[in-house]
C-alpha positions in Angstrom: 55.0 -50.4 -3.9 58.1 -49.9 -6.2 56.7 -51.2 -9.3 53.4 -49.1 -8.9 55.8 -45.9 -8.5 56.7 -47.1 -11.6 53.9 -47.6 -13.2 52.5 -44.2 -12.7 55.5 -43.0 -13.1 54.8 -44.1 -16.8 51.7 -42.6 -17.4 52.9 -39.1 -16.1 56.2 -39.9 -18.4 53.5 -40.8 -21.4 51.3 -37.8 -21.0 53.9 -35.1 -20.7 54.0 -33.0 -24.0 57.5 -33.2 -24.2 57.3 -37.2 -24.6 58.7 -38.2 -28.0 56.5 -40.7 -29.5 59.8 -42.5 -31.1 61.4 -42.8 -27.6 58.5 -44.7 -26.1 54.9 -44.8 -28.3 53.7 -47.7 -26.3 53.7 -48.4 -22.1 56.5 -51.3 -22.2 58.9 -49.0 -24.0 58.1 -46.3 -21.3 59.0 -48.4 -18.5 62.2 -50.1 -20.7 63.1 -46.3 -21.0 62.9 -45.8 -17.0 64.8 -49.4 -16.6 67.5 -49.7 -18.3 68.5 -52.9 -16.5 66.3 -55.9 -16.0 64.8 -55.8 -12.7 62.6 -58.4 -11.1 59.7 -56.5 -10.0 55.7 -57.7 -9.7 54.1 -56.7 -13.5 51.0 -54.8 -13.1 47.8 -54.8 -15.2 49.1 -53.6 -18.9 47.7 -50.5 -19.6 44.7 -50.0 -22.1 46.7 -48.6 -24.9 43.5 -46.5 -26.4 43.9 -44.0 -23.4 47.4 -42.8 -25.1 45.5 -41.7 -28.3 44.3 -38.4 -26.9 47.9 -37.5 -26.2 49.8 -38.6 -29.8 46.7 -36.9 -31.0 48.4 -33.4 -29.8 52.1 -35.0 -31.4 53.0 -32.5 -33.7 52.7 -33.4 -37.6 56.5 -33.6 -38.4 57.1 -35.0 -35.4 55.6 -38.2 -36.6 57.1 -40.2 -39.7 56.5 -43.1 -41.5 59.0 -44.3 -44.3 60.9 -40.7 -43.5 57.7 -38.7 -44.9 56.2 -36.6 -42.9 52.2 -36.0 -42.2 52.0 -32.9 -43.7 53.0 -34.7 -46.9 51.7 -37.2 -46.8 47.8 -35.6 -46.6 49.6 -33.6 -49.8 49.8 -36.6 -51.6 46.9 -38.8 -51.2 44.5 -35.1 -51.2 46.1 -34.9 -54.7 45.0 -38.4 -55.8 40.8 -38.2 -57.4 40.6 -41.8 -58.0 40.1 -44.3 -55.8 42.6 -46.6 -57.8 45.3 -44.5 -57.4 44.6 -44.7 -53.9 44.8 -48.6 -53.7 47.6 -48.2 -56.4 49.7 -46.7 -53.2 48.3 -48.6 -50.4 50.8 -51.8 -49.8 53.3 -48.7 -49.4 51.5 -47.8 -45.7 49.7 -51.0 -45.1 52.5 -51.3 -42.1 51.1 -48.1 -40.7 47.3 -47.9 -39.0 47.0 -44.3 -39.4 47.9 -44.2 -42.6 45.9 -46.8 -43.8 42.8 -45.0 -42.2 44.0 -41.9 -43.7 43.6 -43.7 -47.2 40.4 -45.5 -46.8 38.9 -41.8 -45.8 40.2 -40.2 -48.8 38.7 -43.2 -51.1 35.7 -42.4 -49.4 35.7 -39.2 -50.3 36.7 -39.3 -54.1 34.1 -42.7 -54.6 30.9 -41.9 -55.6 30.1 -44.8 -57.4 30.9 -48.6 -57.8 31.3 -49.0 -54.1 30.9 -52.2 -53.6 33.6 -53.0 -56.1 35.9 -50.5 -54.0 35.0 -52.4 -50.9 35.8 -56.0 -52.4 38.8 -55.3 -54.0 41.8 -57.2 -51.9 44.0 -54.2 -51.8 41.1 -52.4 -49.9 40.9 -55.5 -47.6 44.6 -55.6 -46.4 44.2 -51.8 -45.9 41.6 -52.6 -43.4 43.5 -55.4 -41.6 46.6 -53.2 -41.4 43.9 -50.5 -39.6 42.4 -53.4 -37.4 45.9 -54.8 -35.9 46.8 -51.5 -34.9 43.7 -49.7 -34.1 44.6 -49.2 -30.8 47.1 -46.2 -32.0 45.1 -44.9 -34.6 44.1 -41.3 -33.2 40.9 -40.1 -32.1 39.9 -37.6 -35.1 40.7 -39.7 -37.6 39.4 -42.7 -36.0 35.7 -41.4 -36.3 36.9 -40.2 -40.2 37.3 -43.9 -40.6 34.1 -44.6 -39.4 31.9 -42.2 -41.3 34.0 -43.7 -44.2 33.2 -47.1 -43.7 29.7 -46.0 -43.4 29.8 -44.0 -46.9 31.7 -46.6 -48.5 28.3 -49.2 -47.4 30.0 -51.3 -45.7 28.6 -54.2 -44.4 27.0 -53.8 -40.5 28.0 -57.2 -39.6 31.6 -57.0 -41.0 34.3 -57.9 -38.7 36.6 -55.1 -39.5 33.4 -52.6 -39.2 32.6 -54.0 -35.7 36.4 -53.8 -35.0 36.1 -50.1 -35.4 32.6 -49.7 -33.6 33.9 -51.7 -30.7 37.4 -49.3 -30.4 35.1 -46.4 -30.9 32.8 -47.0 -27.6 35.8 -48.0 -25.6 37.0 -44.3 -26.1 33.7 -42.3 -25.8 35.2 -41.0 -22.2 38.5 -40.0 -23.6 37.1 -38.1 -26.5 36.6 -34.1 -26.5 33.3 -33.1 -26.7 33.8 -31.6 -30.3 34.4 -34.8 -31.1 31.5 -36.3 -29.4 29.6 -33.8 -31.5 31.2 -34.8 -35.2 30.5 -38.7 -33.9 27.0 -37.8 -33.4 26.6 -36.4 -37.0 28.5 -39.6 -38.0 26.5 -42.1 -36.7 23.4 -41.2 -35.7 21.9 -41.4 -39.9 23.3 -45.0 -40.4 23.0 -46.6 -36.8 20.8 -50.1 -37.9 22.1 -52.9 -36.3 21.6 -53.1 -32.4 25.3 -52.8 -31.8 25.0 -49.3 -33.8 21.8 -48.2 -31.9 23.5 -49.3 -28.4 26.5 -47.3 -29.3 24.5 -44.1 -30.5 22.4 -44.9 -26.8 25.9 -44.7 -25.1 27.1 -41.6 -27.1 24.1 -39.7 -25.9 25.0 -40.5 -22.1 28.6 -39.5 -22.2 27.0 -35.8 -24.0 24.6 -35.9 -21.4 27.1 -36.2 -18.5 29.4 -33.6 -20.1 27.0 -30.8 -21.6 28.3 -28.0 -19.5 32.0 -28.8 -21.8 30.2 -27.3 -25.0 31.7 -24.0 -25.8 31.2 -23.8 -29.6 28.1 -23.6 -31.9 29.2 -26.2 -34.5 29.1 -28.6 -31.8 26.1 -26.9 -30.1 24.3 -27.6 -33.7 25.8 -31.1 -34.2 24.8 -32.1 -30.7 21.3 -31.1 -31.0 20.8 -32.2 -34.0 22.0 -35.9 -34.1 21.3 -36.8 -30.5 18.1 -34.5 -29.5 15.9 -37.0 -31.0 17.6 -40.0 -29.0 17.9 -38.3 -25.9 14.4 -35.5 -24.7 16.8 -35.0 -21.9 19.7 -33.8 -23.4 17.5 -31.7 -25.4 16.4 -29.9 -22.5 19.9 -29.1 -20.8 21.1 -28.2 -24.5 18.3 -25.5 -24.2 20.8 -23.1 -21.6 23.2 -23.4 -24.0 21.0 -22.2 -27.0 20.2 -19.4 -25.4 23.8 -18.6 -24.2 25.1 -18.7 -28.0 21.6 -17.8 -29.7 23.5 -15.0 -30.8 26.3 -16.5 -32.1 24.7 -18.8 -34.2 24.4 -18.2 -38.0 21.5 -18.4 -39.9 22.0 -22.0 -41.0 23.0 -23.4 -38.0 19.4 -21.2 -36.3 17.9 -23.3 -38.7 19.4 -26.7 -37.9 18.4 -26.7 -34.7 14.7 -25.1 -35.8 14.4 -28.1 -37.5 15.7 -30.5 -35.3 13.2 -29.1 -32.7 10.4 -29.2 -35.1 11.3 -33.0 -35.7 11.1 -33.9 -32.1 7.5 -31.6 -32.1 9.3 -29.6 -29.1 8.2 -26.5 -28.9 10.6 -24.6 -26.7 9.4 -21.0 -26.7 13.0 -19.7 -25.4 14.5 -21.2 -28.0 12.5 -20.2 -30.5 11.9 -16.4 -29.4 15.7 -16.2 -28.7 16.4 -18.0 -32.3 13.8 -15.4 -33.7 15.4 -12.4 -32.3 18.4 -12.5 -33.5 17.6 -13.5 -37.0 15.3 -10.5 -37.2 18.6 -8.4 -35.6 20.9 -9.4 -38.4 21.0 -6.8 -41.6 21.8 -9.9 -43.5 19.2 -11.0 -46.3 18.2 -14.7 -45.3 18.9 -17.4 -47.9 15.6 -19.0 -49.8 16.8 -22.5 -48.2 16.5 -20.8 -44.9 13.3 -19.5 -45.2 11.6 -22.5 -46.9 12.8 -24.4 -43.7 12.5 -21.9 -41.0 8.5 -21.4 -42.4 7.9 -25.2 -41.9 9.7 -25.9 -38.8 7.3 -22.5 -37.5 4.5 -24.3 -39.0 5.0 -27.5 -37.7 5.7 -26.0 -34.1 2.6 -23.2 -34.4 5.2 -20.4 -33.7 4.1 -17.4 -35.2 6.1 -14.3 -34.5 5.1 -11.5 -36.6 8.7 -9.7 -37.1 11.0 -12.9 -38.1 7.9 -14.1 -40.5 8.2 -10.3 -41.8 11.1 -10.4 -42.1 11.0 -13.9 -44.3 8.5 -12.5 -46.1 10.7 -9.7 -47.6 13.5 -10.9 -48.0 12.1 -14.3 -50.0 10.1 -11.5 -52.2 12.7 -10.7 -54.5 13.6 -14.1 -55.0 10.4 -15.7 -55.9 11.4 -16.5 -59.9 14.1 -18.3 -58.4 12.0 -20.7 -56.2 11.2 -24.3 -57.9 7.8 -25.1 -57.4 8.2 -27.4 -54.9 9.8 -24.6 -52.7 7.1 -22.2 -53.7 4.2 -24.8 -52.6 6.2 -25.2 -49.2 6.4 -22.0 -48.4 3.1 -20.5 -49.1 1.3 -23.8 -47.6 3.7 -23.1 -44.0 2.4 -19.3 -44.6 -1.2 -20.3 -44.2 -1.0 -22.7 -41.9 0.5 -19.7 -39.6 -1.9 -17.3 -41.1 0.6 -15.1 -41.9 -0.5 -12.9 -45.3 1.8 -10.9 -46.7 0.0 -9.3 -50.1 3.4 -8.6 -51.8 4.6 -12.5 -51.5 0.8 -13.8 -52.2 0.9 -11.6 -55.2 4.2 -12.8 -56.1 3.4 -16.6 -56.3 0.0 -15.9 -58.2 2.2 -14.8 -60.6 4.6 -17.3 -60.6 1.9 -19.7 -61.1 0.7 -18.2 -63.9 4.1 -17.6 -65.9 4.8 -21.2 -65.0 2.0 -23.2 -64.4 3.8 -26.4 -67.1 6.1 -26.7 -64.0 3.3 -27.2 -61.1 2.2 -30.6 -60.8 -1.9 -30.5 -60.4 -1.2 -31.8 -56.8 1.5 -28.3 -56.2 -0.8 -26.0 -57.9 -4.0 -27.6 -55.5 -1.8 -27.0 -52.7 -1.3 -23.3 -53.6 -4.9 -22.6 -54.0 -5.5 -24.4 -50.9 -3.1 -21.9 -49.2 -4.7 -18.8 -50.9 -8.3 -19.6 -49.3 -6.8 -20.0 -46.3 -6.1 -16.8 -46.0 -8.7 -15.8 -48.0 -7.0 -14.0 -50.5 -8.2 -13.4 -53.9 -5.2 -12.8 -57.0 -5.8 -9.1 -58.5 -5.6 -10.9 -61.9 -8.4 -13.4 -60.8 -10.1 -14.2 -64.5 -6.4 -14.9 -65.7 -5.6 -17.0 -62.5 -9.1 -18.4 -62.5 -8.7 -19.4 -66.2 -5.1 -21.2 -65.8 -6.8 -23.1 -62.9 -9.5 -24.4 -64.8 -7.2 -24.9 -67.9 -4.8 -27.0 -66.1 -6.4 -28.7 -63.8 -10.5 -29.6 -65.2 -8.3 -32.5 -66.9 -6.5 -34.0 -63.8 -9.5 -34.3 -61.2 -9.5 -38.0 -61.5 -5.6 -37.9 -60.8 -5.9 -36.6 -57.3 -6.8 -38.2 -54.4 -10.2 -37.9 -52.8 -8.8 -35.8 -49.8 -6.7 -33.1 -52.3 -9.9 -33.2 -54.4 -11.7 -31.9 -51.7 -9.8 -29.2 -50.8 -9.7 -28.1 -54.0 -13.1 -27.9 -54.7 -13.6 -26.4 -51.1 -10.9 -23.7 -51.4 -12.9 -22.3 -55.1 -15.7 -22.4 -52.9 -14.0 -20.0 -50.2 -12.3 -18.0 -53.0 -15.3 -17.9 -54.8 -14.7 -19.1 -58.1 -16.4 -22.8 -58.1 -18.0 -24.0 -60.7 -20.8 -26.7 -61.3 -18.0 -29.5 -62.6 -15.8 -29.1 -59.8 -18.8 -29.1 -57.2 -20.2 -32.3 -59.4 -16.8 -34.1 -59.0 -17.0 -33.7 -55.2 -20.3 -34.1 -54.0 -20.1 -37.3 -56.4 -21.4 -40.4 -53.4 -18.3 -42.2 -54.1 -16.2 -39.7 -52.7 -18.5 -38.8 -49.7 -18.9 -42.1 -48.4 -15.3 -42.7 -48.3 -14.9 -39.9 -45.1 -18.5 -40.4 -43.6 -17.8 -43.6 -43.1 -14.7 -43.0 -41.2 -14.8 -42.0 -37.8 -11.1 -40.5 -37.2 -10.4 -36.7 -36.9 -9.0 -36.4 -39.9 -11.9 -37.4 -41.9 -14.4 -35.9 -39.9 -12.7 -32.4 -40.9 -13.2 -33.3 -44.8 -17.0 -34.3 -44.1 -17.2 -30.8 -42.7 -15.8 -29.1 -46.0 -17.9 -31.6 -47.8 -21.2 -30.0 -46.0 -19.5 -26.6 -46.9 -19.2 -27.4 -50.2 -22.6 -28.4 -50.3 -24.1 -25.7 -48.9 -22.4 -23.4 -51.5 -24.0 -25.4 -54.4 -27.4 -24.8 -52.9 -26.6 -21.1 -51.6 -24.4 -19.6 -54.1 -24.7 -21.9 -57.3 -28.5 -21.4 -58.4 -27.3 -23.2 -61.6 -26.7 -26.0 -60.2 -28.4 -29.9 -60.7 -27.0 -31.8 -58.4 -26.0 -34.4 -56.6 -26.4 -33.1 -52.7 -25.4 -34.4 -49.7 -28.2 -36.5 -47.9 -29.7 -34.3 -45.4 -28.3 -36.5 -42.6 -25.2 -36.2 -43.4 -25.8 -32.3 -43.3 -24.5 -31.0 -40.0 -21.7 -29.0 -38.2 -19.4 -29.6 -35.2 -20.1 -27.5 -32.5 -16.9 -27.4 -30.6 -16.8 -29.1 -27.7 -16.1 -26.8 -24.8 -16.3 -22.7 -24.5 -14.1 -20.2 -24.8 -14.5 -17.6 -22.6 -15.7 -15.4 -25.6 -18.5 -17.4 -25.8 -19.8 -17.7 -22.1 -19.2 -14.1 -21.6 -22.1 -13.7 -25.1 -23.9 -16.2 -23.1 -24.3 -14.2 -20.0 -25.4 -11.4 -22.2 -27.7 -13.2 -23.8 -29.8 -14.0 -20.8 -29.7 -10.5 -19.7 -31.5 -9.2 -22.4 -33.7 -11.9 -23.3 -35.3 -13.3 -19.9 -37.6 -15.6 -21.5 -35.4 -18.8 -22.6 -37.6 -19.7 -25.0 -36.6 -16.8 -27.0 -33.4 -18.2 -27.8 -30.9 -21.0 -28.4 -27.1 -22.1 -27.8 -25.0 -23.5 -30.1 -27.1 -24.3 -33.0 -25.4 -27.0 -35.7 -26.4 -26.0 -39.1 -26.7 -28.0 -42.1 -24.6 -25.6 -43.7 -21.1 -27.1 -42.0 -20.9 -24.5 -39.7 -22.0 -23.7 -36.0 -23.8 -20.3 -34.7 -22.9 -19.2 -30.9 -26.5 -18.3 -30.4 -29.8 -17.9 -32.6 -33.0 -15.6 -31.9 -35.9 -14.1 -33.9 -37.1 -10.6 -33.5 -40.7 -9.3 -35.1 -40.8 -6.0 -37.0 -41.0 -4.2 -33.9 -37.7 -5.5 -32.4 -39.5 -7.9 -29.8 -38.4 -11.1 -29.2 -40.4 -14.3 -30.4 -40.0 -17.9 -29.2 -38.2 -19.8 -31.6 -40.2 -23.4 -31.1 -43.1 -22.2 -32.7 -41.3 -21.3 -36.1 -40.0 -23.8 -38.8 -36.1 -23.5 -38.9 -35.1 -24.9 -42.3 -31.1 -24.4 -41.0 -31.1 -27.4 -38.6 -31.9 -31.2 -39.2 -34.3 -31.9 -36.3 -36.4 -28.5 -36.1 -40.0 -28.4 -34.1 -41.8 -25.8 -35.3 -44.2 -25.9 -38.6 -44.9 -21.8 -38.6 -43.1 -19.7 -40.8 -42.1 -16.6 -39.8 -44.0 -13.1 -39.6 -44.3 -10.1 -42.1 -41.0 -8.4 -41.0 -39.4 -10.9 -38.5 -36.0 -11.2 -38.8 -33.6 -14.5 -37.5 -30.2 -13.0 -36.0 -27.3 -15.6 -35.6 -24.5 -14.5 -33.3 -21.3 -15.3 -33.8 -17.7 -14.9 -31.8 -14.7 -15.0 -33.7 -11.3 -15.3 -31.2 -7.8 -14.0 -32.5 -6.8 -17.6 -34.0 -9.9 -16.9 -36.9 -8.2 -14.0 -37.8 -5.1 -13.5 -40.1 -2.3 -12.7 -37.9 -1.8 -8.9 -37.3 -4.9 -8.4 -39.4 -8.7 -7.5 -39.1 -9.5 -10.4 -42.4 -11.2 -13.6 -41.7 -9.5 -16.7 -42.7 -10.9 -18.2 -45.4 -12.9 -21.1 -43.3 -14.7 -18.6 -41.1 -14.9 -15.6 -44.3 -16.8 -18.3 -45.6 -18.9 -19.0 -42.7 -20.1 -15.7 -42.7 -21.0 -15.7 -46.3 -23.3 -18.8 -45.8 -24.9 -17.5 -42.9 -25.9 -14.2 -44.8 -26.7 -16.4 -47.5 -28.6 -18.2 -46.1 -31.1 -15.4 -44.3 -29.2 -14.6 -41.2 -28.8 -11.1 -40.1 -25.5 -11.7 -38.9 -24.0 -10.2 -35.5 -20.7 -10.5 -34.7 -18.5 -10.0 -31.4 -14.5 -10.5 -30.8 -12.5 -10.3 -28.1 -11.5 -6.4 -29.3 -15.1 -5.2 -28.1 -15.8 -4.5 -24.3 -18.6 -5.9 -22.6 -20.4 -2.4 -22.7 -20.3 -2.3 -26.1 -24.0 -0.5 -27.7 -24.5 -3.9 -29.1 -25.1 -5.6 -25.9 -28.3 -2.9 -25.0 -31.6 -4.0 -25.7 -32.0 -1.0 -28.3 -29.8 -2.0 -30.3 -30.7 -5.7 -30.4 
């Protein structure tokens, strides 16, 4: 019983801040300090000497001297040192001390930037790591992790003893570190864990964070957190998400957008996070910096979060600083833009003219991309024949450098925008690129068979000079969708009330144009309906009729368009349905139109009117 007293006595003794680390740095000299006299008493278990570091951690600086030199100079003297020879010049001077030998292999991290492995093999470097490794038990908690991140920058090899040494002293003190600490680990590790060891240990950091979540109480460890460990651990991410919302308001634009991205890497889309993130960016008077927007529009786009004042508020403030984008950034953000369709006419303009000041510095893949974006939101340069001209100019020459998939979407956004011509629809309706989607079933390609049918259709529709090739018909058809909306039942049930007869008209017709009509019916001269199986329909592969229709008959297509075919905020078409429409009329539709804006007692729904 005496010699546990004693024991703990120790430990109290060791933890008390008025302990002086000369008196008794180590359990053995704590209890020779409490025995003066050699007593005979049971030895207990020696105490893990790693638990102690979290205490000489809080030592004060000139409290603790090596050599008579104090930590406060010593920092002064190796920060003052930009070479890593001078390091090594000075490191048999502190190879006796741990600390101070992970103090210099941090700083050589720091000023090395190249010939590392030379660094890393030299023998002075080696004896500074076996001076770290026999006493890493005392080395203290911050600048243990230093030492690791350095090893790490410094390519160090995963299997190296020393390395290991430090991994292994690392886990043992996961429970004794703060959770800021945790949090600067996580940054640490997490980007070079490769071996299993390094994975296991970034599996056991994430365990301790998610057993002591509730201790974060600052946003640089709310951000480092989040986004090292939220793609290791789903459940951490979601208990990280009360505390997002508790400092959402604290959090400065780059950190908003750390953990934007990091959510947008793990594809979670938390909408508290995200509205609350939103907010308070929109809230700030502060102008947002480019790299902030660039990575706040992807992340968005990447999650399908479109909210209309932040993406505003983007908008305006990257307005003034378009000249300064590269045209990498430029691509990016105008491609993120569409894929919310967000339009802003200020910023479109903008890059339009960026483009055309600087088209040398677009790459034929960037400047598809950008042109792609535009007919996505269907919008048309107000200097079209100079942007149309550039377009041509830079780009007639470097078809055969794209792939078939960019070509395709270049060729299919002129069509939208209007400004195709016979080469371009030549290059893409040439067989050899067609038969490289039809023949593939997956989703992806099935969308570029569509724009291929598009594309088609707007050589025979709108191109009357051009000589081919075509599609083969079978190949000519559109996706109908596969389930309704309730926009479309609702025209459905209309439908049948006005037309009783059922042969007087049809659901969900798949045209050979690439596009789908909601319902189809023919009306004579005198605004009475017709049965549709007696008349040829040249707009659909397998039609049964042979009679063409009569002196004044007219063929109405009706088509619902939801919110999502709309430009956000706006009353504009994107550019897939825009051009939809355009084919239709084209192509001798009178078209009718409903969206979810008009009531169901709307004039058009009355038999008059139809």
């Amino acid at each position: 019983m005496a010699a546990r007293l004693v024991l703990r006595f120790s430990r109290l003794l060791v933890a008390s801040p008025s302990f002086q680390a000369s008196s008794c740095s180590i359990p053995s000299e704590c209890i020779r300090s409490c025995h003066p006299t050699q007593c005979t008493l049971p030895r207990g278990p020696p105490l893990h000497t790693s638990a102690l570091c979290r205490h000489t951690d809080s030592l004060p600086a000139l409290r603790q001297k090596v050599n008579g030199q104090s930590e406060k100079d010593f920092q002064s003297l190796i920060q003052s040192m930009s070479s890593a020879e001078e390091l090594l010049h000075i490191s048999s001077e502190y190879s006796k001390s741990g600390n101070r030998a992970a103090a210099i292999i941090s700083q050589i991290a720091k000023v090395t930037e190249t010939n590392k492995a030379e660094v890393v093999n030299d023998r002075r470097f080696a004896e500074l790591l076996s001076a770290v490794n026999r006493q890493i038990q005392t080395i203290w908690n911050a600048r243990l992790v230093s030492l690791l991140r350095s090893l790490y920058v410094l390519h160090v090899d995963g299997k190296n003893h020393f390395l290991r040494s430090v991994e292994t002293e690392v886990r043992w003190r996961l429970r004794k570190f703060s959770i800021e600490l945790l949090g600067r680990l996580a940054r640490v590790i997490v980007p070079y864990a490769q071996t299993e060891e390094q994975k296991e240990l970034v599996l056991d950091l994430a365990k301790s964070v998610e057993l002591r979540w509730t201790e974060v109480k600052d946003t640089k460890t709310l951000v480092n957190v989040i986004y090292s460990l939220s793609q290791v651990s789903k459940t951490l991410l979601e208990r990280m998400e009360d505390k997002v919302l508790e400092y959402a308001e604290l959090l400065t634009p780059l950190e908003s957008r750390t953990i934007t991205m990091a959510l947008a890497a793990q594809n979670c889309r938390s909408l508290p996070i995200l509205r609350a993130l939103s907010f308070h960016l929109v809230q700030r008077n502060k102008e947002l910096c480019p790299l902030v927007i660039v990575d706040l529009a992807y992340a968005y786009a990447k999650l399908n979060f479109s909210q209309h004042q932040v993406l505003q508020k983007m908008a305006s403030d990257l307005l003034p600083k378009v000249p300064e984008l590269s045209s990498k950034e430029m691509t990016g953000c105008i491609r993120s833009f569409s894929t919310l369709r967000f339009f802003n006419l200020p910023l479109c303009e903008a890059i339009a003219q960026a483009c055309l000041e600087r088209s040398s510095s677009f790459t034929p893949t960037q400047l598809s991309s950008v042109i792609l974006s535009f007919a996505h939101l269907n919008f048309l340069p107000s200097q079209q024949e100079e942007f149309f001209s550039m377009v041509v100019q830079r780009l007639s020459a470097e078809l055969d450098s794209l792939s078939p998939s960019m070509l395709v979407d270049l060729v299919w956004s002129l069509c939208v925008l209007q400004l195709v011509t016979p080469a371009f629809l030549q290059k893409a309706l040439d067989p050899q690129i067609y038969q490289l989607f039809m023949s593939d079933a997956s989703k992806k390609s099935s969308n570029y068979s569509l724009k291929l049918t598009q594309i088609n259709a707007t050589a025979q529709l709108e191109c009357p000079e051009y000589r081919g090739p075509l599609l083969p018909l079978r190949l000519q058809s559109a996706d109908g969708g596969s389930s309704l909306s309730p926009l479309q039942n609702d025209l459905r049930n209309v439908l049948r009330d006005v037309f009783p007869d059922k042969d007087t008209y049809s659901f969900n017709i798949k045209t050979v144009y690439g596009h789908h009509v909601d319902a189809e019916f023919v009306l004579d001269s005198e605004n009475n309906p017709l049965a549709l199986r007696n008349f040829e329909d040249p707009h659909v592969l397998d039609s049964s009729g042979t009679d063409a229709l009569p002196e004044g008959a007219r063929r109405f297509a009706l088509r619902s368009w939801e919110f999502s075919n709309y430009c956000l905020r706006t009353k504009e078409l994107t550019g897939w349905f825009a051009l939809c429409r355009r084919h239709l009329r084209a192509a001798g539709f009178v078209v009718v139109e409903k969206n979810e804006t008009l009531q169901k007692d709307h004039i058009w729904i009355s038999g008059a009117f139809l």
